[in-house]
Amino acid sequence: MTRHRPTARRRLGAVVAVVLMATAGPAVLPASAAGTGSLPVAAPAATADITTPLLKPGDSVWGLGRTGFLSWDAEDPNVQRWTRLSDGAVTTFPRGDSAFGSLDSDVVAVVGSAAITLRDMAAGTEVLSVPVSAGSYVGAVGSTLVTETDGGGLELHAPGATGPVRRTVTGLPALHAPRLVAAAGNEALVQYSAWSGGTLIPYVAVLNLTSATVTSTHRTGELSASPDYAVSAGYIAWTESAGMATTVVVVLDRATQKVQRLRVDETSRLVIGLVGKWVTYSRPGGMLEHTADSANALTARSLTSTATRRLLDHTVSGIDAPGDAHGFLGGTVAGGEGLYRIAPGTDGVPVATRLAATGAPTQVTLLRHDIPTTVDLDRTGGGFSMAWYLSRNNVAMTVTLRNTRTGESFTEYVTQSGRDEDPQPMRFDWDGTLNWHGEPDFYTAASAGPYTWQITATPLNGIGPALKKSGSFTVARKTGVHDYDSDGSPDVLARDTTGRLWIQDVYDQPAWGITFQNPESLVGSGWQVYDRIEATGNIAGAAAPDLVARDRAGVLWLYLGKGDGTFTARRQIGGGWNTYAQLTSGSDLTGDGRPDLVATDRSGRLWLYRSTGSLSAPFAARRLIGTGGWQGYDRLAATGNLAGGPAGDLVARDRAGVLWLYLGKGDGTFTARTRIGGGWQGYDDLIGGGDVDRDGRPDLYVADVAYGNLSPGFYRGTGAWQTPFRPVEGLNTVQFGRTFNLFA
């Protein structure tokens, strides 16, 4: 197989960026390599658990024998180890030396500044040692060392009775950049170039190690990027380029000289191997690809038929293995990442056996996430950032957030963060938006309560199934005066002419420049018995805002909000309320933190009902706070604290359409009125709807029935008492042709 020194690269998530390699040419030798030292011997063998990681993700493998393998550390290439397969025992080579695997054996070539030494790692013995002056290191097969002379020839060094035996290889021209790239038995495959008419022509040659002669040479075509090679007793194989992003596997039958050519498109590089009467091939690095391609898998193709077999889901690299086998580093969904041996099965068809695991998965997995168990959306500004750390990020990922109480959800694509983290997280910055009632074109704020998240990460390279994981968290947030579904945004109550009461959810999304009013949600029917319905805020200590309703006999009824857009059964709280012409509630007028109610009687006096927080008696005895003149107003709205004073305020519209502001003093009374505008007679109702845009200032909601349908708008609060409202804004709303006759 082709061998290259590994280069440092950043890992994508926990992807196994392991490069399986063998010996390299002289250019890889360090300029200041230290001399070879004594080599520790591994402990006695025991039985190993092959599921125990013997490689670290990112390590490169430079040699594979029958009993172990040679690896270079991913983080420090000066750390080189021989790992015994039977028990995982590790032998570490001296820093400063360069260790390379001797092909088809358990021998390691250790290249130092003074000598090149072959060591048998299975036996724990030194095979031979030659001075570096003997020639540049080309490679090794078993106990034979191959070096290049200054004249461009090759020499073999093998153990002898009295020391290394040195032989010159015959049958080769003057070589350029020879490399020992594959071996089988007593033969080695040498890749080199030779000059012809001023041009370097690429060749491969079969070198008989016993006779030190070249038995055949073969010209190769235009080499592909990082060309690969393989040799067996029956075949020679190499890769060639067939144009941009197309690679051809060339297989030569050594007995018949017949050539088979296998074209693989959309790849400029392949790793190959020969296993019996099969050739294996794969585009390395498929784990990191962002497109699916059949070339990512390690495929075995019969050289005597059209049969194929899929052996691994992807590869990183490959190398010769002893016997009629090859090694590949890659993975399968079932077996995970690791070092695999590909060898003929009992029927001659190649099978993959994992020799060593890295502990990393092949399929996408969730490593961790940073989603808190509880998040207070009032503190975070309405949303928060979520991150999921995956084993790799070349995925198309969505996240679905679901309120398990309401069923409302939101699905969004998730992207890889650009922040300096390894692995980089898949991050979603949630702004607190959900799809209203599951409708994809309508949006609402997330309400308080229990939530689930579910991610689906589909590998873009097609390797492995889609990852699906889920978890849970809880949203906490305060409810406002008109917030019946606990989502932090106000709702409006509207009764149609058939007596059904509806909630209309209002949601401001400043990032989109839109304020939504969603289609109505049914509260219930039979509400035609009431001539007045008023949102009160939380007056009885329940979990959500309440409302009161007056029947035509003057009885006042209390409905406690449940926080999910529904109410408890009604509770009678008093009679004689038909004496009042106007009711409004929602402002804390007394400074005790609870919203109060004010009412004008038919003689024009204004009365205060202070909220007690008690379910049995939610209002204290009434107190007169206005002695007359209030009959001149046809609409009142308790707005909350508009202008930053000590308590909630009140706006009143006279019959000429002029709007007046009464600032609360904090003792249940008001300052003298201030005129704040005219032309308000066009609205059917004014509602102190709470803080629509969640800027900390209360706003004013207006209802206008046009052609039988609700045409709503709202005025954003400014915080300035002289000009408490900005110009009116429309709401993005959809209605269903209902005619309404009451708003609250």
XYZ file of C-alpha atoms in Angstrom:
744
model
C 0.000 0.000 0.000
C 1.059 3.607 -0.423
C 2.741 5.081 2.599
C 2.911 8.705 3.620
C 3.998 10.381 6.776
C 0.957 11.711 8.590
C 0.340 15.421 8.877
C -1.431 17.083 11.765
C -5.055 17.894 11.134
C -7.941 19.063 13.234
C -10.461 16.376 14.003
C -14.103 16.941 13.171
C -15.887 16.075 16.388
C -14.728 12.663 17.523
C -14.262 11.344 13.991
C -11.501 8.788 13.832
C -8.958 10.534 11.611
C -6.584 7.603 11.812
C -4.168 7.151 8.922
C -2.964 3.617 8.444
C 0.555 3.751 7.092
C 3.781 1.835 6.634
C 7.332 2.853 5.772
C 8.157 6.005 3.864
C 11.108 7.228 1.821
C 14.184 9.045 3.085
C 12.488 12.452 3.059
C 10.518 11.535 6.154
C 13.569 10.935 8.312
C 14.156 13.582 10.976
C 17.319 15.601 10.493
C 18.321 15.230 14.120
C 17.236 11.652 14.807
C 18.760 10.182 17.935
C 20.593 6.888 17.929
C 18.791 3.643 18.524
C 18.626 2.660 22.146
C 17.752 -0.568 23.839
C 14.159 -1.540 23.204
C 11.898 -2.664 26.072
C 10.260 -6.034 25.713
C 6.500 -6.299 26.224
C 5.076 -8.277 29.121
C 4.043 -11.907 28.595
C 0.936 -12.308 26.455
C -2.533 -12.836 27.841
C -5.969 -12.957 26.278
C -7.163 -9.520 25.101
C -10.671 -8.119 24.883
C -10.849 -6.777 21.327
C -13.552 -4.317 22.358
C -11.042 -2.523 24.596
C -9.613 0.467 22.699
C -6.046 -0.277 21.593
C -5.801 2.806 19.391
C -6.596 6.422 20.110
C -8.802 8.282 17.638
C -6.418 10.024 15.277
C -3.478 7.630 15.698
C -1.790 6.465 12.490
C -0.709 2.877 11.914
C 2.621 2.226 10.217
C 2.896 -1.519 10.363
C 0.680 -4.583 10.785
C 1.973 -8.029 11.628
C 0.448 -11.280 12.828
C 0.812 -10.491 16.523
C 0.591 -6.691 16.710
C 0.746 -3.348 15.000
C 2.891 -0.212 14.978
C 1.191 3.145 15.573
C 2.224 6.774 15.723
C 0.485 9.015 18.223
C -2.041 11.485 16.817
C -1.024 14.332 19.087
C 2.729 13.675 19.258
C 4.193 11.871 16.199
C 7.434 11.360 18.128
C 5.557 8.811 20.235
C 5.571 5.446 18.429
C 4.184 2.246 19.892
C 3.997 -1.433 19.124
C 0.761 -2.866 20.512
C 0.397 -6.602 20.978
C -3.013 -7.819 19.811
C -3.315 -10.678 22.290
C -3.319 -8.532 25.422
C -2.830 -4.898 24.413
C 0.697 -4.732 25.869
C 2.569 -1.691 24.526
C 6.221 -1.184 23.649
C 7.272 2.449 23.140
C 10.200 3.354 20.892
C 12.819 5.966 21.823
C 11.862 9.545 20.994
C 13.827 10.916 18.074
C 13.948 7.601 16.203
C 11.545 6.810 13.363
C 9.869 3.421 13.466
C 8.371 1.791 10.371
C 6.682 -1.544 9.895
C 8.486 -4.200 7.918
C 5.904 -5.535 5.465
C 4.231 -8.893 5.988
C 5.822 -9.403 9.404
C 6.044 -8.494 13.079
C 9.361 -6.783 12.423
C 9.821 -3.039 12.960
C 12.538 -0.975 11.277
C 13.911 1.651 13.667
C 15.803 4.393 11.826
C 18.146 6.422 14.013
C 20.913 8.888 13.372
C 23.600 6.191 13.362
C 21.963 2.917 12.398
C 18.920 1.250 10.909
C 17.801 -1.658 13.072
C 15.235 -4.387 12.422
C 13.572 -5.725 15.560
C 11.290 -8.770 15.763
C 8.522 -7.580 18.090
C 6.988 -11.039 18.470
C 10.251 -12.592 19.632
C 11.608 -9.496 21.340
C 14.942 -9.810 19.511
C 17.096 -7.732 17.209
C 17.199 -9.110 13.660
C 19.977 -6.951 12.211
C 21.498 -3.505 12.365
C 23.328 -1.625 9.621
C 24.901 1.833 9.693
C 22.990 4.598 7.969
C 25.965 4.947 5.630
C 24.769 1.698 4.036
C 22.213 3.702 2.087
C 18.951 5.591 2.318
C 16.067 3.650 3.822
C 13.617 2.406 1.166
C 11.683 -0.154 3.181
C 11.735 -3.605 4.681
C 10.018 -6.938 4.154
C 10.196 -9.426 6.985
C 13.855 -9.633 8.036
C 15.155 -8.038 4.822
C 16.084 -4.348 4.739
C 16.081 -2.470 1.408
C 18.258 0.627 0.908
C 19.088 2.883 -2.018
C 22.683 3.476 -3.052
C 24.101 6.805 -4.112
C 24.059 5.597 -7.711
C 20.348 4.956 -7.733
C 20.442 1.197 -7.213
C 18.903 -1.000 -4.539
C 20.618 -3.208 -1.992
C 19.223 -5.899 0.286
C 20.430 -6.523 3.824
C 19.499 -9.802 5.500
C 20.707 -11.608 8.645
C 23.746 -13.821 8.238
C 25.793 -16.139 10.429
C 28.354 -13.473 11.183
C 26.295 -10.339 10.548
C 24.134 -8.723 7.877
C 24.520 -10.079 4.345
C 24.502 -7.348 1.702
C 23.360 -8.002 -1.897
C 22.833 -5.726 -4.881
C 19.540 -5.956 -6.754
C 19.927 -6.717 -10.446
C 17.536 -6.054 -13.316
C 16.661 -2.436 -12.503
C 17.601 0.758 -14.350
C 18.842 3.813 -12.468
C 15.972 4.635 -10.159
C 14.335 7.873 -9.160
C 12.626 8.016 -5.745
C 12.123 4.277 -5.235
C 9.601 3.156 -2.632
C 8.820 -0.269 -1.278
C 5.010 -0.211 -1.508
C 3.760 -3.785 -1.055
C 4.918 -7.342 -0.447
C 3.738 -10.926 -0.733
C 5.817 -13.884 0.433
C 9.388 -13.498 -0.831
C 8.425 -10.774 -3.306
C 8.238 -7.020 -2.921
C 6.657 -4.403 -5.151
C 8.860 -1.382 -5.809
C 7.415 1.834 -7.196
C 9.888 4.119 -8.940
C 10.363 6.452 -11.891
C 12.915 6.275 -14.706
C 14.004 8.876 -17.234
C 12.974 8.439 -20.863
C 13.535 11.225 -23.359
C 13.802 13.794 -20.614
C 10.543 12.638 -18.964
C 10.091 10.684 -15.742
C 7.983 7.600 -16.437
C 6.335 5.781 -13.487
C 6.862 2.044 -13.065
C 6.347 -0.784 -10.649
C 8.746 -3.691 -10.399
C 8.446 -7.103 -8.768
C 11.546 -7.802 -6.683
C 12.423 -11.366 -5.711
C 14.026 -11.109 -2.295
C 15.547 -14.576 -2.421
C 17.481 -14.006 -5.639
C 17.789 -10.201 -5.307
C 16.555 -9.847 -8.874
C 13.729 -7.964 -10.538
C 11.458 -10.483 -12.237
C 9.143 -8.037 -14.036
C 8.526 -4.328 -14.560
C 5.297 -2.630 -15.538
C 4.725 0.893 -16.721
C 1.830 2.606 -14.985
C -0.336 5.350 -16.395
C -0.773 8.843 -15.018
C -0.711 8.350 -11.306
C -3.733 9.332 -9.261
C -3.462 11.571 -6.222
C -1.585 9.527 -3.608
C -1.521 6.379 -5.783
C -1.905 3.019 -4.106
C -0.437 -0.400 -4.856
C -0.913 -4.051 -3.991
C 0.706 -7.340 -4.899
C -0.166 -10.993 -4.359
C 1.023 -14.285 -5.751
C -1.457 -13.981 -8.621
C -1.968 -10.273 -9.227
C -0.473 -6.779 -9.213
C -2.724 -3.763 -8.731
C -2.290 0.010 -8.755
C -4.388 3.146 -9.190
C -4.258 5.605 -12.073
C -5.960 8.886 -12.842
C -8.545 8.979 -15.629
C -9.163 12.704 -15.528
C -10.480 15.039 -12.886
C -12.085 13.211 -9.951
C -11.945 9.800 -11.611
C -9.659 6.965 -10.523
C -9.056 3.623 -12.205
C -7.977 0.474 -10.389
C -5.679 -1.496 -12.692
C -5.322 -5.207 -11.919
C -2.742 -7.287 -13.796
C -3.063 -11.069 -13.836
C 0.557 -12.160 -13.465
C -0.003 -15.528 -15.170
C -1.933 -14.346 -18.244
C -0.833 -10.675 -18.305
C -4.526 -9.836 -18.748
C -5.438 -6.416 -17.392
C -8.738 -5.478 -15.782
C -9.606 -1.809 -15.279
C -12.185 -0.724 -12.712
C -13.322 2.904 -13.099
C -14.496 4.776 -9.979
C -15.920 8.247 -10.607
C -16.100 11.225 -8.251
C -12.879 10.377 -6.470
C -9.276 11.368 -7.027
C -7.880 8.791 -4.618
C -8.493 5.164 -3.675
C -6.919 2.723 -1.260
C -6.762 -0.820 -2.628
C -5.841 -4.339 -1.625
C -5.622 -7.841 -3.081
C -7.240 -10.694 -1.167
C -7.168 -14.010 -2.985
C -9.030 -13.593 -6.279
C -10.613 -10.326 -5.165
C -9.557 -6.689 -5.300
C -10.720 -4.292 -2.600
C -11.078 -0.537 -3.006
C -12.409 2.479 -1.146
C -12.210 6.251 -1.226
C -10.448 7.072 2.054
C -11.786 9.845 4.238
C -15.416 9.112 3.507
C -16.270 9.607 7.161
C -15.700 13.338 6.697
C -17.493 13.685 3.372
C -20.649 15.787 3.031
C -22.123 13.725 0.213
C -23.068 10.072 0.041
C -21.085 7.935 -2.378
C -20.765 4.189 -2.762
C -16.991 4.635 -3.078
C -16.816 5.551 0.622
C -17.370 1.913 1.536
C -14.644 -0.718 1.306
C -15.870 -2.929 -1.515
C -14.445 -6.276 -2.603
C -14.856 -7.125 -6.293
C -14.244 -10.567 -7.714
C -11.551 -10.817 -10.362
C -13.225 -13.872 -11.866
C -16.867 -12.700 -11.920
C -18.955 -9.579 -11.362
C -19.664 -10.359 -7.682
C -19.070 -7.641 -5.091
C -19.126 -7.541 -1.291
C -19.339 -4.565 1.090
C -16.760 -5.053 3.851
C -16.511 -1.743 5.733
C -18.727 1.333 5.766
C -15.714 3.588 5.284
C -11.925 3.589 5.389
C -9.200 5.966 6.435
C -6.275 4.058 4.916
C -4.889 0.588 4.303
C -1.730 -1.503 4.496
C -0.326 -4.917 3.642
C -0.948 -7.641 6.160
C 0.901 -10.949 6.466
C -0.406 -13.753 4.325
C -3.131 -13.338 1.713
C -4.658 -10.391 3.566
C -4.744 -6.636 3.899
C -5.346 -4.280 6.774
C -7.654 -1.298 6.692
C -8.396 1.282 9.257
C -12.017 2.339 9.118
C -15.275 1.264 10.564
C -18.679 -0.300 10.375
C -21.900 0.737 12.034
C -22.025 -2.599 13.839
C -18.349 -2.824 14.817
C -17.309 0.795 15.244
C -13.954 2.312 14.395
C -10.786 0.295 14.459
C -8.123 -1.687 12.674
C -9.581 -4.447 10.478
C -7.958 -7.386 8.701
C -9.479 -8.378 5.352
C -8.758 -12.018 4.519
C -10.421 -14.843 2.536
C -13.187 -16.674 4.339
C -13.712 -20.411 4.144
C -15.348 -19.964 0.737
C -12.642 -17.639 -0.523
C -14.827 -14.529 -0.255
C -13.124 -11.745 1.737
C -14.371 -11.089 5.267
C -13.482 -8.294 7.689
C -12.253 -9.019 11.219
C -11.634 -6.218 13.667
C -8.231 -6.520 15.307
C -8.205 -3.385 17.452
C -10.862 -0.877 18.445
C -10.441 2.865 18.885
C -13.524 3.162 21.061
C -15.064 5.665 18.635
C -18.376 4.934 16.903
C -18.864 4.847 13.166
C -22.453 5.986 13.284
C -23.242 9.466 14.531
C -23.622 9.540 18.307
C -24.407 12.204 20.860
C -21.439 12.800 23.131
C -23.080 15.356 25.414
C -25.300 18.427 25.452
C -25.462 21.601 27.495
C -29.220 22.068 27.853
C -30.115 23.035 31.436
C -32.855 21.255 33.342
C -34.644 24.558 33.980
C -34.455 27.855 32.141
C -36.104 31.111 33.192
C -37.038 32.833 29.943
C -37.687 36.106 31.748
C -34.063 36.162 32.853
C -32.647 35.090 29.488
C -34.592 37.614 27.442
C -37.080 35.119 26.035
C -34.738 32.439 24.690
C -31.453 30.625 25.217
C -28.738 28.786 23.344
C -28.680 25.009 23.102
C -25.748 22.885 21.938
C -25.312 19.212 21.121
C -21.844 17.698 20.767
C -21.840 14.923 18.176
C -19.194 12.394 17.249
C -19.121 14.116 13.842
C -20.829 17.141 12.372
C -21.267 16.312 8.696
C -24.972 15.866 9.284
C -28.253 17.525 8.412
C -29.781 18.119 11.823
C -33.103 19.345 13.084
C -34.316 19.963 16.601
C -37.920 19.784 17.717
C -38.952 21.494 20.931
C -42.309 20.483 22.367
C -44.336 21.810 25.249
C -45.723 18.583 26.667
C -48.526 20.417 28.446
C -49.906 22.278 25.426
C -48.530 20.122 22.625
C -47.145 23.190 20.854
C -43.818 22.566 19.171
C -41.220 24.084 16.908
C -38.816 22.401 14.479
C -35.725 24.114 13.158
C -32.529 23.244 11.328
C -29.403 23.265 13.467
C -26.018 24.403 12.223
C -22.459 23.814 13.304
C -21.077 26.499 15.546
C -18.061 28.437 14.339
C -16.713 28.777 17.839
C -13.307 27.413 18.770
C -14.383 24.137 20.323
C -13.372 20.565 19.566
C -15.632 18.881 18.801
C -17.588 21.845 17.533
C -21.167 21.784 18.777
C -24.337 21.806 16.753
C -25.932 24.922 18.182
C -29.457 26.317 18.130
C -30.194 29.767 19.493
C -33.832 29.472 20.461
C -35.730 32.757 20.639
C -38.590 31.243 22.630
C -40.852 30.788 19.617
C -43.189 27.831 19.069
C -45.705 27.042 16.374
C -49.083 28.088 17.701
C -51.270 24.979 18.107
C -48.933 23.083 15.787
C -49.678 25.341 12.819
C -46.428 25.914 10.890
C -47.416 29.407 9.709
C -48.426 30.763 13.116
C -46.093 31.560 15.984
C -46.409 32.059 19.690
C -44.192 32.524 22.700
C -43.189 29.462 24.683
C -45.262 29.074 27.805
C -44.025 27.932 31.172
C -44.037 24.219 31.839
C -42.379 20.926 30.873
C -40.656 20.543 27.504
C -38.941 17.863 25.492
C -36.266 18.290 22.867
C -35.544 15.811 20.110
C -32.722 15.989 17.605
C -32.505 14.121 14.331
C -29.059 14.142 12.735
C -28.901 12.488 9.319
C -25.365 11.739 8.057
C -24.680 13.654 4.853
C -22.235 10.959 3.754
C -24.836 8.215 4.150
C -22.694 6.324 6.663
C -24.902 4.970 9.414
C -28.493 5.641 10.395
C -29.927 8.972 11.457
C -29.262 9.787 15.091
C -32.366 10.454 17.172
C -31.985 11.593 20.751
C -34.275 13.381 23.150
C -34.290 15.001 26.540
C -36.342 17.313 28.679
C -36.207 20.678 30.398
C -38.578 23.025 32.167
C -39.396 26.589 31.195
C -40.105 29.085 33.945
C -41.557 32.534 33.328
C -43.949 34.986 34.918
C -47.463 35.480 33.646
C -48.894 38.930 32.938
C -52.313 40.453 33.435
C -53.739 38.989 30.239
C -51.426 35.990 29.939
C -53.826 33.060 30.218
C -51.539 30.441 28.665
C -48.389 31.315 30.670
C -46.261 32.215 27.661
C -45.268 35.695 28.817
C -47.323 37.344 26.072
C -50.806 38.834 26.549
C -53.986 37.250 25.305
C -57.286 38.899 24.435
C -60.712 37.545 25.358
C -63.367 37.929 22.676
C -66.988 36.746 22.778
C -68.845 36.105 19.559
C -72.548 36.725 19.000
C -73.437 33.084 19.692
C -72.053 33.301 23.224
C -68.768 31.453 22.713
C -65.697 32.870 24.437
C -62.360 32.751 22.644
C -58.746 33.488 23.554
C -56.681 35.266 20.927
C -52.949 34.919 21.519
C -50.800 38.006 20.854
C -47.079 37.546 20.190
C -44.520 40.196 19.306
C -41.434 39.014 17.436
C -39.088 42.004 17.135
C -36.432 40.058 15.231
C -38.960 39.561 12.446
C -40.569 43.008 12.774
C -44.012 41.418 13.215
C -46.580 41.259 15.973
C -48.892 38.306 15.558
C -52.419 37.763 16.753
C -53.165 34.105 16.259
C -56.554 32.657 15.379
C -58.864 32.240 18.316
C -58.855 29.260 20.678
C -62.178 28.260 22.161
C -62.614 28.687 25.906
C -66.227 27.579 26.040
C -69.817 28.381 25.184
C -72.737 29.844 27.150
C -71.046 33.143 27.894
C -73.989 35.111 26.455
C -75.475 35.179 29.976
C -72.951 37.871 30.874
C -73.196 41.526 29.938
C -69.676 42.261 31.094
C -66.487 40.165 31.097
C -63.338 41.688 32.553
C -59.747 40.434 32.736
C -58.555 41.095 36.261
C -55.059 39.748 36.516
C -54.264 37.355 39.336
C -56.547 38.470 42.141
C -56.982 35.222 44.056
C -53.518 33.705 44.299
C -53.924 31.112 41.534
C -51.240 30.172 39.023
C -52.466 32.455 36.260
C -54.601 35.541 35.628
C -58.309 35.388 36.373
C -61.418 36.992 34.990
C -64.725 38.174 36.398
C -68.048 38.109 34.581
C -71.278 39.891 35.474
C -74.600 38.311 34.619
C -77.696 40.289 33.777
C -79.007 39.909 37.332
C -75.958 41.781 38.611
C -74.172 38.759 40.106
C -70.392 38.816 39.735
C -68.641 35.523 39.074
C -64.942 34.646 39.396
C -63.116 32.316 36.976
C -59.622 31.295 38.085
C -57.047 30.907 35.329
C -55.339 27.518 35.097
C -52.392 28.793 33.070
C -53.200 26.676 30.032
C -55.805 28.925 28.413
C -58.699 27.461 30.379
C -60.476 28.375 33.603
C -61.919 26.660 36.629
C -65.657 26.443 37.237
C -67.126 29.803 38.133
C -67.419 30.978 41.731
C -69.926 33.625 42.885
C -68.286 36.576 44.615
C -71.139 39.044 45.065
C -74.382 40.578 43.864
C -75.630 44.047 43.017
C -72.932 44.732 40.459
C -75.473 45.902 37.882
C -75.267 49.296 39.484
C -72.009 49.827 37.596
C -71.766 51.115 34.046
C -68.047 50.434 33.600
C -65.638 47.867 35.079
C -61.921 47.630 34.508
C -59.108 45.802 36.249
C -55.483 44.845 35.909
C -53.590 47.763 37.450
C -52.049 47.646 40.903
C -53.481 50.909 42.235
C -52.548 50.443 45.892
C -48.917 49.347 45.616
C -49.373 45.932 47.241
C -48.402 43.933 44.133
C -51.937 42.763 43.357
C -54.156 44.110 40.564
C -57.250 46.015 41.687
C -60.624 46.728 40.114
C -62.362 50.063 39.592
C -65.996 50.650 38.634
C -68.111 53.662 37.703
C -71.695 53.700 38.890
C -74.527 55.162 36.911
C -74.371 58.425 38.831
C -70.771 58.955 37.689
C -68.853 58.012 40.822
C -65.645 55.924 40.729
C -65.146 53.060 43.169
C -62.052 51.049 44.082
C -62.147 47.332 44.888
C -58.777 46.402 46.310
C -57.631 42.864 45.548
C -57.007 40.722 48.639
C -55.429 37.615 47.097
C -58.090 35.516 48.850
C -60.125 32.998 46.893
C -63.137 33.249 49.218
C -63.194 37.067 49.286
C -61.035 38.347 46.411
C -62.013 42.012 46.914
C -62.032 44.210 49.981
C -65.006 46.469 50.653
C -65.368 49.135 48.015
C -63.944 52.618 48.527
C -65.079 55.793 46.812
C -62.192 57.386 44.919
C -64.069 59.618 42.460
C -67.086 61.690 43.499
C -68.597 62.382 40.108
C -68.243 63.101 36.409
C -67.157 59.626 35.364
C -70.394 59.061 33.463
C -68.861 61.135 30.671
C -66.604 58.247 29.722
C -67.766 55.334 27.577
C -64.564 53.298 27.932
C -62.111 52.737 30.800
C -58.892 50.726 30.697
C -56.606 49.929 33.619
C -53.272 49.937 31.850
C -50.688 49.180 34.481
C -47.894 51.612 35.213
C -47.575 53.643 32.018
C -45.340 56.455 33.155
C -43.071 55.139 35.890
C -45.090 56.488 38.812
C -45.745 54.772 42.136
C -48.683 52.652 40.932
C -50.834 51.596 38.015
C -52.620 54.101 35.822
C -55.977 54.462 34.074
C -57.045 55.760 30.664
C -60.593 56.929 29.906
C -62.262 57.847 26.600
C -65.006 60.436 26.535
C -67.888 60.396 24.108
C -66.110 62.877 21.853
C -63.289 60.394 21.311
C -60.747 62.169 23.510
C -58.449 59.935 25.572
C -57.452 61.008 29.072
C -54.711 59.673 31.353
C -55.097 59.313 35.121
C -51.789 58.631 36.849
C -52.046 56.415 39.928
C -50.688 57.824 43.161
C -50.192 54.440 44.839
C -52.944 54.899 47.470
C -55.822 53.910 45.232
C -56.421 57.417 43.920
C -55.340 59.320 40.812
C -53.858 62.651 39.824
C -55.840 65.128 37.781
C -56.458 63.919 34.258
C -54.167 64.709 31.291
C -55.406 64.839 27.717
C -53.316 62.468 25.577
C -55.123 62.461 22.233
C -58.275 62.622 20.179
C -59.969 60.509 17.522
C -60.237 57.390 19.672
C -63.968 56.962 18.993
C -63.187 54.553 16.153
C -62.421 51.706 18.557
C -65.022 49.371 19.982
C -62.935 48.672 23.056
C -59.760 49.677 24.848
C -57.896 46.988 26.782
C -54.956 47.328 29.112
C -53.503 44.218 27.523
C -50.209 44.179 29.360
C -46.714 44.268 27.899
C -47.177 43.123 24.291
C -43.610 43.774 23.162
C -41.989 42.657 26.454
C -39.968 45.845 26.860
C -40.995 46.306 30.491
C -43.654 48.944 29.717
C -47.395 48.229 29.448
C -49.092 48.750 26.097
C -52.688 49.471 25.098
C -54.651 47.044 22.930
C -57.530 48.355 20.805
C -60.342 46.353 19.238
C -62.158 47.558 16.165
C -64.910 45.504 14.548
C -64.893 46.072 10.804
C -67.406 44.230 8.618
C -68.133 41.853 11.482
C -64.483 40.812 11.960
C -61.993 41.909 14.564
C -59.437 44.419 13.282
C -57.026 44.792 16.197
C -54.087 47.048 16.881
C -51.928 48.157 19.759
C -50.109 51.194 21.051
C -46.636 50.619 22.428
C -46.021 52.292 25.774
C -43.271 54.915 25.857
C -42.839 55.336 29.622
C -43.455 59.103 29.294
C -46.663 60.428 30.852
C -46.971 63.377 28.467
C -46.925 61.075 25.414
C -47.499 57.599 26.841
C -48.128 55.831 23.505
C -46.453 55.499 20.147
C -48.586 55.516 16.985
C -50.929 52.582 16.581
C -49.613 49.403 14.923
C -51.619 46.726 13.225
C -51.390 43.057 14.155
C -50.682 40.225 11.756
C -53.904 38.332 12.270
C -56.172 35.749 10.700
C -59.875 35.661 11.598
C -62.530 33.150 10.679
C -65.536 35.357 9.903
C -66.967 35.476 13.411
C -68.792 38.531 14.676
C -67.732 39.655 18.128
C -69.672 41.768 20.595
C -67.402 41.917 23.637
C -63.672 42.175 24.313
C -61.662 41.979 27.506
